[in-house]
PDB file of C-alpha atoms in Angstrom:
ATOM      1  CA  UNK A  29     -62.061 228.342 100.207  1.00 46.00           C
ATOM      2  CA  UNK A  30     -58.750 226.580  99.955  1.00 46.00           C
ATOM      3  CA  UNK A  31     -56.693 225.391 102.929  1.00 47.00           C
ATOM      4  CA  UNK A  32     -52.965 225.946 102.753  1.00 48.00           C
ATOM      5  CA  UNK A  33     -50.419 223.688 104.427  1.00 46.00           C
ATOM      6  CA  UNK A  34     -46.811 224.745 104.727  1.00 47.00           C
ATOM      7  CA  UNK A  35     -44.261 221.978 104.880  1.00 45.00           C
ATOM      8  CA  UNK A  36     -41.789 222.845 107.615  1.00 47.00           C
ATOM      9  CA  UNK A  37     -38.985 220.902 105.979  1.00 48.00           C
ATOM     10  CA  UNK A  38     -39.163 222.233 102.431  1.00 49.00           C
ATOM     11  CA  UNK A  39     -41.144 225.418 102.848  1.00 52.00           C
ATOM     12  CA  UNK A  40     -43.529 224.188 100.140  1.00 52.00           C
ATOM     13  CA  UNK A  41     -47.099 225.440 100.271  1.00 52.00           C
ATOM     14  CA  UNK A  42     -49.726 222.852  99.400  1.00 50.00           C
ATOM     15  CA  UNK A  43     -53.360 223.458  98.738  1.00 50.00           C
ATOM     16  CA  UNK A  44     -55.674 220.666  99.903  1.00 49.00           C
ATOM     17  CA  UNK A  45     -57.987 221.553  97.077  1.00 50.00           C
ATOM     18  CA  UNK A  46     -55.197 220.593  94.685  1.00 50.00           C
ATOM     19  CA  UNK A  47     -54.349 217.314  96.443  1.00 52.00           C
ATOM     20  CA  UNK A  48     -56.172 214.220  95.383  1.00 59.00           C
ATOM     21  CA  UNK A  49     -55.708 211.523  97.949  1.00 62.00           C
ATOM     22  CA  UNK A  50     -56.758 208.051  96.908  1.00 68.00           C
ATOM     23  CA  UNK A  51     -58.580 206.006  99.508  1.00 74.00           C
ATOM     24  CA  UNK A  52     -56.137 203.477 100.937  1.00 76.00           C
ATOM     25  CA  UNK A  53     -57.325 199.914 101.324  1.00 74.00           C
ATOM     26  CA  UNK A  54     -57.858 198.873 104.909  1.00 66.00           C
ATOM     27  CA  UNK A  55     -56.520 195.489 105.964  1.00 70.00           C
ATOM     28  CA  UNK A  56     -57.805 194.109 109.220  1.00 73.00           C
ATOM     29  CA  UNK A  57     -56.355 190.727 110.184  1.00 83.00           C
ATOM     30  CA  UNK A  58     -57.889 190.723 113.656  1.00 93.00           C
ATOM     31  CA  UNK A  59     -59.469 187.411 114.553  1.00 97.00           C
ATOM     32  CA  UNK A  60     -62.957 187.339 116.039  1.00 96.00           C
ATOM     33  CA  UNK A  61     -64.284 184.901 118.612  1.00 97.00           C
ATOM     34  CA  UNK A  62     -66.844 183.721 116.053  1.00 97.00           C
ATOM     35  CA  UNK A  63     -64.023 182.842 113.623  1.00 97.00           C
ATOM     36  CA  UNK A  64     -62.238 180.869 116.349  1.00 98.00           C
ATOM     37  CA  UNK A  65     -65.367 178.894 117.227  1.00 98.00           C
ATOM     38  CA  UNK A  66     -66.056 178.246 113.534  1.00 97.00           C
ATOM     39  CA  UNK A  67     -62.499 176.922 113.079  1.00 98.00           C
ATOM     40  CA  UNK A  68     -62.870 174.654 116.111  1.00 98.00           C
ATOM     41  CA  UNK A  69     -66.184 173.323 114.817  1.00 98.00           C
ATOM     42  CA  UNK A  70     -64.703 172.791 111.343  1.00 97.00           C
ATOM     43  CA  UNK A  71     -61.824 170.784 112.854  1.00 97.00           C
ATOM     44  CA  UNK A  72     -64.271 168.412 114.549  1.00 97.00           C
ATOM     45  CA  UNK A  73     -66.351 168.020 111.393  1.00 97.00           C
ATOM     46  CA  UNK A  74     -63.162 167.303 109.435  1.00 97.00           C
ATOM     47  CA  UNK A  75     -62.096 164.599 111.908  1.00 97.00           C
ATOM     48  CA  UNK A  76     -65.501 162.928 111.509  1.00 97.00           C
ATOM     49  CA  UNK A  77     -65.227 163.246 107.707  1.00 97.00           C
ATOM     50  CA  UNK A  78     -61.855 161.452 107.760  1.00 98.00           C
ATOM     51  CA  UNK A  79     -63.374 158.688 109.932  1.00 97.00           C
ATOM     52  CA  UNK A  80     -66.337 158.400 107.571  1.00 97.00           C
ATOM     53  CA  UNK A  81     -64.097 158.256 104.499  1.00 97.00           C
ATOM     54  CA  UNK A  82     -62.183 155.408 106.133  1.00 97.00           C
ATOM     55  CA  UNK A  83     -65.350 153.497 107.116  1.00 96.00           C
ATOM     56  CA  UNK A  84     -66.965 153.913 103.709  1.00 96.00           C
ATOM     57  CA  UNK A  85     -64.011 153.731 101.306  1.00 97.00           C
ATOM     58  CA  UNK A  86     -60.843 152.638 103.106  1.00 95.00           C
ATOM     59  CA  UNK A  87     -57.523 154.122 104.139  1.00 95.00           C
ATOM     60  CA  UNK A  88     -56.590 155.695 100.780  1.00 96.00           C
ATOM     61  CA  UNK A  89     -59.743 157.838 100.742  1.00 97.00           C
ATOM     62  CA  UNK A  90     -59.205 158.720 104.395  1.00 97.00           C
ATOM     63  CA  UNK A  91     -55.649 159.825 103.580  1.00 97.00           C
ATOM     64  CA  UNK A  92     -56.900 161.997 100.694  1.00 98.00           C
ATOM     65  CA  UNK A  93     -59.394 163.631 103.040  1.00 98.00           C
ATOM     66  CA  UNK A  94     -56.762 164.077 105.763  1.00 98.00           C
ATOM     67  CA  UNK A  95     -54.403 165.754 103.291  1.00 98.00           C
ATOM     68  CA  UNK A  96     -57.132 168.202 102.275  1.00 97.00           C
ATOM     69  CA  UNK A  97     -57.841 168.928 105.958  1.00 97.00           C
ATOM     70  CA  UNK A  98     -54.159 169.509 106.751  1.00 97.00           C
ATOM     71  CA  UNK A  99     -53.838 171.763 103.687  1.00 96.00           C
ATOM     72  CA  UNK A 100     -56.905 173.820 104.583  1.00 96.00           C
ATOM     73  CA  UNK A 101     -56.743 173.982 108.378  1.00 97.00           C
ATOM     74  CA  UNK A 102     -53.103 173.782 109.437  1.00 97.00           C
ATOM     75  CA  UNK A 103     -50.253 176.197 108.825  1.00 97.00           C
ATOM     76  CA  UNK A 104     -47.648 173.702 107.561  1.00 95.00           C
ATOM     77  CA  UNK A 105     -47.411 175.576 104.259  1.00 91.00           C
ATOM     78  CA  UNK A 106     -46.781 178.873 106.068  1.00 90.00           C
ATOM     79  CA  UNK A 107     -44.180 177.952 108.681  1.00 90.00           C
ATOM     80  CA  UNK A 108     -43.795 175.947 111.851  1.00 88.00           C
ATOM     81  CA  UNK A 109     -46.733 174.121 113.416  1.00 96.00           C
ATOM     82  CA  UNK A 110     -46.413 173.043 117.038  1.00 97.00           C
ATOM     83  CA  UNK A 111     -48.400 169.786 117.150  1.00 95.00           C
ATOM     84  CA  UNK A 112     -48.482 167.427 120.128  1.00 95.00           C
ATOM     85  CA  UNK A 113     -51.067 164.722 119.366  1.00 92.00           C
ATOM     86  CA  UNK A 114     -53.154 163.026 122.047  1.00 90.00           C
ATOM     87  CA  UNK A 115     -51.690 159.532 121.812  1.00 86.00           C
ATOM     88  CA  UNK A 116     -48.137 160.284 120.639  1.00 88.00           C
ATOM     89  CA  UNK A 117     -45.189 159.512 122.894  1.00 88.00           C
ATOM     90  CA  UNK A 118     -41.450 158.955 123.022  1.00 89.00           C
ATOM     91  CA  UNK A 119     -39.163 160.242 120.277  1.00 89.00           C
ATOM     92  CA  UNK A 120     -42.153 161.065 118.060  1.00 90.00           C
ATOM     93  CA  UNK A 121     -44.276 162.974 120.555  1.00 93.00           C
ATOM     94  CA  UNK A 122     -44.094 166.259 118.634  1.00 94.00           C
ATOM     95  CA  UNK A 123     -45.199 166.507 114.995  1.00 92.00           C
ATOM     96  CA  UNK A 124     -43.706 169.633 113.504  1.00 93.00           C
ATOM     97  CA  UNK A 125     -43.781 168.187 109.971  1.00 94.00           C
ATOM     98  CA  UNK A 126     -46.721 167.719 107.623  1.00 96.00           C
ATOM     99  CA  UNK A 127     -45.902 164.018 107.154  1.00 96.00           C
ATOM    100  CA  UNK A 128     -45.790 163.503 110.927  1.00 95.00           C
ATOM    101  CA  UNK A 129     -49.239 165.051 111.319  1.00 96.00           C
ATOM    102  CA  UNK A 130     -50.639 163.005 108.428  1.00 97.00           C
ATOM    103  CA  UNK A 131     -49.220 159.798 109.937  1.00 96.00           C
ATOM    104  CA  UNK A 132     -50.849 160.589 113.265  1.00 95.00           C
ATOM    105  CA  UNK A 133     -54.267 161.069 111.691  1.00 96.00           C
ATOM    106  CA  UNK A 134     -54.261 158.118 109.252  1.00 97.00           C
ATOM    107  CA  UNK A 135     -51.233 155.921 110.032  1.00 95.00           C
ATOM    108  CA  UNK A 136     -49.572 153.982 107.214  1.00 94.00           C
ATOM    109  CA  UNK A 137     -46.154 155.675 107.429  1.00 95.00           C
ATOM    110  CA  UNK A 138     -43.204 153.430 108.359  1.00 95.00           C
ATOM    111  CA  UNK A 139     -41.339 156.474 109.715  1.00 95.00           C
ATOM    112  CA  UNK A 140     -44.050 156.660 112.403  1.00 94.00           C
ATOM    113  CA  UNK A 141     -44.603 152.940 113.155  1.00 93.00           C
ATOM    114  CA  UNK A 142     -46.645 153.523 116.332  1.00 91.00           C
ATOM    115  CA  UNK A 143     -49.335 155.507 114.518  1.00 92.00           C
ATOM    116  CA  UNK A 144     -52.487 153.554 113.749  1.00 93.00           C
ATOM    117  CA  UNK A 145     -54.537 156.581 112.720  1.00 95.00           C
ATOM    118  CA  UNK A 146     -56.318 158.634 115.361  1.00 94.00           C
ATOM    119  CA  UNK A 147     -58.849 159.823 112.774  1.00 96.00           C
ATOM    120  CA  UNK A 148     -59.654 156.228 111.779  1.00 96.00           C
ATOM    121  CA  UNK A 149     -61.220 155.321 115.131  1.00 95.00           C
ATOM    122  CA  UNK A 150     -64.799 155.637 113.923  1.00 95.00           C
ATOM    123  CA  UNK A 151     -65.575 159.074 115.349  1.00 97.00           C
ATOM    124  CA  UNK A 152     -69.204 160.086 114.826  1.00 97.00           C
ATOM    125  CA  UNK A 153     -69.669 163.043 117.176  1.00 97.00           C
ATOM    126  CA  UNK A 154     -67.722 166.074 118.319  1.00 98.00           C
ATOM    127  CA  UNK A 155     -68.152 168.893 120.832  1.00 98.00           C
ATOM    128  CA  UNK A 156     -65.784 171.423 122.320  1.00 97.00           C
ATOM    129  CA  UNK A 157     -65.962 173.465 125.493  1.00 98.00           C
ATOM    130  CA  UNK A 158     -63.476 176.316 125.837  1.00 98.00           C
ATOM    131  CA  UNK A 159     -62.178 177.152 129.295  1.00 98.00           C
ATOM    132  CA  UNK A 160     -60.746 180.353 127.822  1.00 98.00           C
ATOM    133  CA  UNK A 161     -60.067 182.097 124.529  1.00 98.00           C
ATOM    134  CA  UNK A 162     -57.270 184.648 124.163  1.00 98.00           C
ATOM    135  CA  UNK A 163     -57.230 186.839 121.034  1.00 98.00           C
ATOM    136  CA  UNK A 164     -54.508 189.314 120.163  1.00 97.00           C
ATOM    137  CA  UNK A 165     -54.794 190.686 116.638  1.00 95.00           C
ATOM    138  CA  UNK A 166     -54.150 187.910 114.109  1.00 96.00           C
ATOM    139  CA  UNK A 167     -53.371 185.264 116.760  1.00 97.00           C
ATOM    140  CA  UNK A 168     -55.898 183.397 118.905  1.00 98.00           C
ATOM    141  CA  UNK A 169     -55.304 180.771 121.588  1.00 98.00           C
ATOM    142  CA  UNK A 170     -57.893 178.439 123.083  1.00 98.00           C
ATOM    143  CA  UNK A 171     -57.816 175.921 125.898  1.00 98.00           C
ATOM    144  CA  UNK A 172     -60.517 173.531 126.971  1.00 98.00           C
ATOM    145  CA  UNK A 173     -62.018 170.114 126.368  1.00 97.00           C
ATOM    146  CA  UNK A 174     -62.890 168.271 123.206  1.00 97.00           C
ATOM    147  CA  UNK A 175     -65.381 165.422 123.458  1.00 98.00           C
ATOM    148  CA  UNK A 176     -65.287 162.779 120.724  1.00 97.00           C
ATOM    149  CA  UNK A 177     -67.989 160.146 120.326  1.00 97.00           C
ATOM    150  CA  UNK A 178     -67.242 156.828 118.641  1.00 96.00           C
ATOM    151  CA  UNK A 179     -69.642 154.528 116.773  1.00 94.00           C
ATOM    152  CA  UNK A 180     -70.573 152.671 119.981  1.00 96.00           C
ATOM    153  CA  UNK A 181     -71.558 155.936 121.674  1.00 97.00           C
ATOM    154  CA  UNK A 182     -68.536 156.012 124.003  1.00 97.00           C
ATOM    155  CA  UNK A 183     -67.213 159.517 124.630  1.00 97.00           C
ATOM    156  CA  UNK A 184     -63.510 160.312 124.898  1.00 96.00           C
ATOM    157  CA  UNK A 185     -62.621 163.659 126.456  1.00 97.00           C
ATOM    158  CA  UNK A 186     -59.258 165.249 125.709  1.00 96.00           C
ATOM    159  CA  UNK A 187     -57.594 168.407 126.969  1.00 97.00           C
ATOM    160  CA  UNK A 188     -57.007 170.624 123.932  1.00 97.00           C
ATOM    161  CA  UNK A 189     -55.028 173.801 123.323  1.00 98.00           C
ATOM    162  CA  UNK A 190     -55.075 175.426 119.905  1.00 98.00           C
ATOM    163  CA  UNK A 191     -53.294 178.407 118.426  1.00 98.00           C
ATOM    164  CA  UNK A 192     -54.805 179.982 115.312  1.00 98.00           C
ATOM    165  CA  UNK A 193     -53.068 182.527 113.074  1.00 97.00           C
ATOM    166  CA  UNK A 194     -54.890 184.408 110.343  1.00 95.00           C
ATOM    167  CA  UNK A 195     -53.018 184.095 107.041  1.00 92.00           C
ATOM    168  CA  UNK A 196     -52.683 186.683 104.255  1.00 87.00           C
ATOM    169  CA  UNK A 197     -55.889 185.419 102.609  1.00 89.00           C
ATOM    170  CA  UNK A 198     -57.864 185.818 105.837  1.00 91.00           C
ATOM    171  CA  UNK A 199     -58.081 182.096 106.677  1.00 94.00           C
ATOM    172  CA  UNK A 200     -57.408 180.839 110.184  1.00 96.00           C
ATOM    173  CA  UNK A 201     -54.552 178.322 110.290  1.00 97.00           C
ATOM    174  CA  UNK A 202     -53.755 176.026 113.192  1.00 98.00           C
ATOM    175  CA  UNK A 203     -50.180 176.779 114.263  1.00 98.00           C
ATOM    176  CA  UNK A 204     -50.423 175.191 117.723  1.00 98.00           C
ATOM    177  CA  UNK A 205     -52.287 171.978 118.507  1.00 97.00           C
ATOM    178  CA  UNK A 206     -51.686 170.328 121.875  1.00 97.00           C
ATOM    179  CA  UNK A 207     -53.871 167.453 122.910  1.00 95.00           C
ATOM    180  CA  UNK A 208     -53.648 165.093 125.871  1.00 94.00           C
ATOM    181  CA  UNK A 209     -55.806 162.821 127.939  1.00 90.00           C
ATOM    182  CA  UNK A 210     -56.936 164.364 131.235  1.00 87.00           C
ATOM    183  CA  UNK A 211     -54.815 163.489 134.263  1.00 84.00           C
ATOM    184  CA  UNK A 212     -55.979 160.477 136.212  1.00 84.00           C
ATOM    185  CA  UNK A 213     -54.634 159.728 139.694  1.00 81.00           C
ATOM    186  CA  UNK A 214     -55.425 156.002 139.272  1.00 74.00           C
TER     187      UNK A 214
END
């Protein structure tokens, strides 16, 4: 049995038996909560790897590692990144450029003379605790605390907001990174 479809516009009669419809590829760029948590964990591991590279091999190796982290985790190659580092202030509070982000993590850039390298502080441990995660298709936002442990065992807690966007290859890219020290009334 053949089904006939009449096109209202052209009056053409089509037989479904005669139509061969190729299966269309399905693209799903929706982000999952598991992907968000994996990206957050990877960020912390990368920060520790930059610290380790610095401790073991010096600033040049730390910069190489930081460049690979920025290339893999951040969206600087895809458009604007809204980055407000923890210890940045004044005219250079916001780091919308790749070089500004690199300077914050490893220092050594005369354009950013106040940067000594946040990632060079000897971090050995990392945890995150999300207060909330908001996912809408290929964009995810998180807000919560990040706890960083240094070589002496001291823990620094920062307030952290991230925005992740899934790129065309399916990788999550950080497009928003806001970090600050918790408010203290003292």
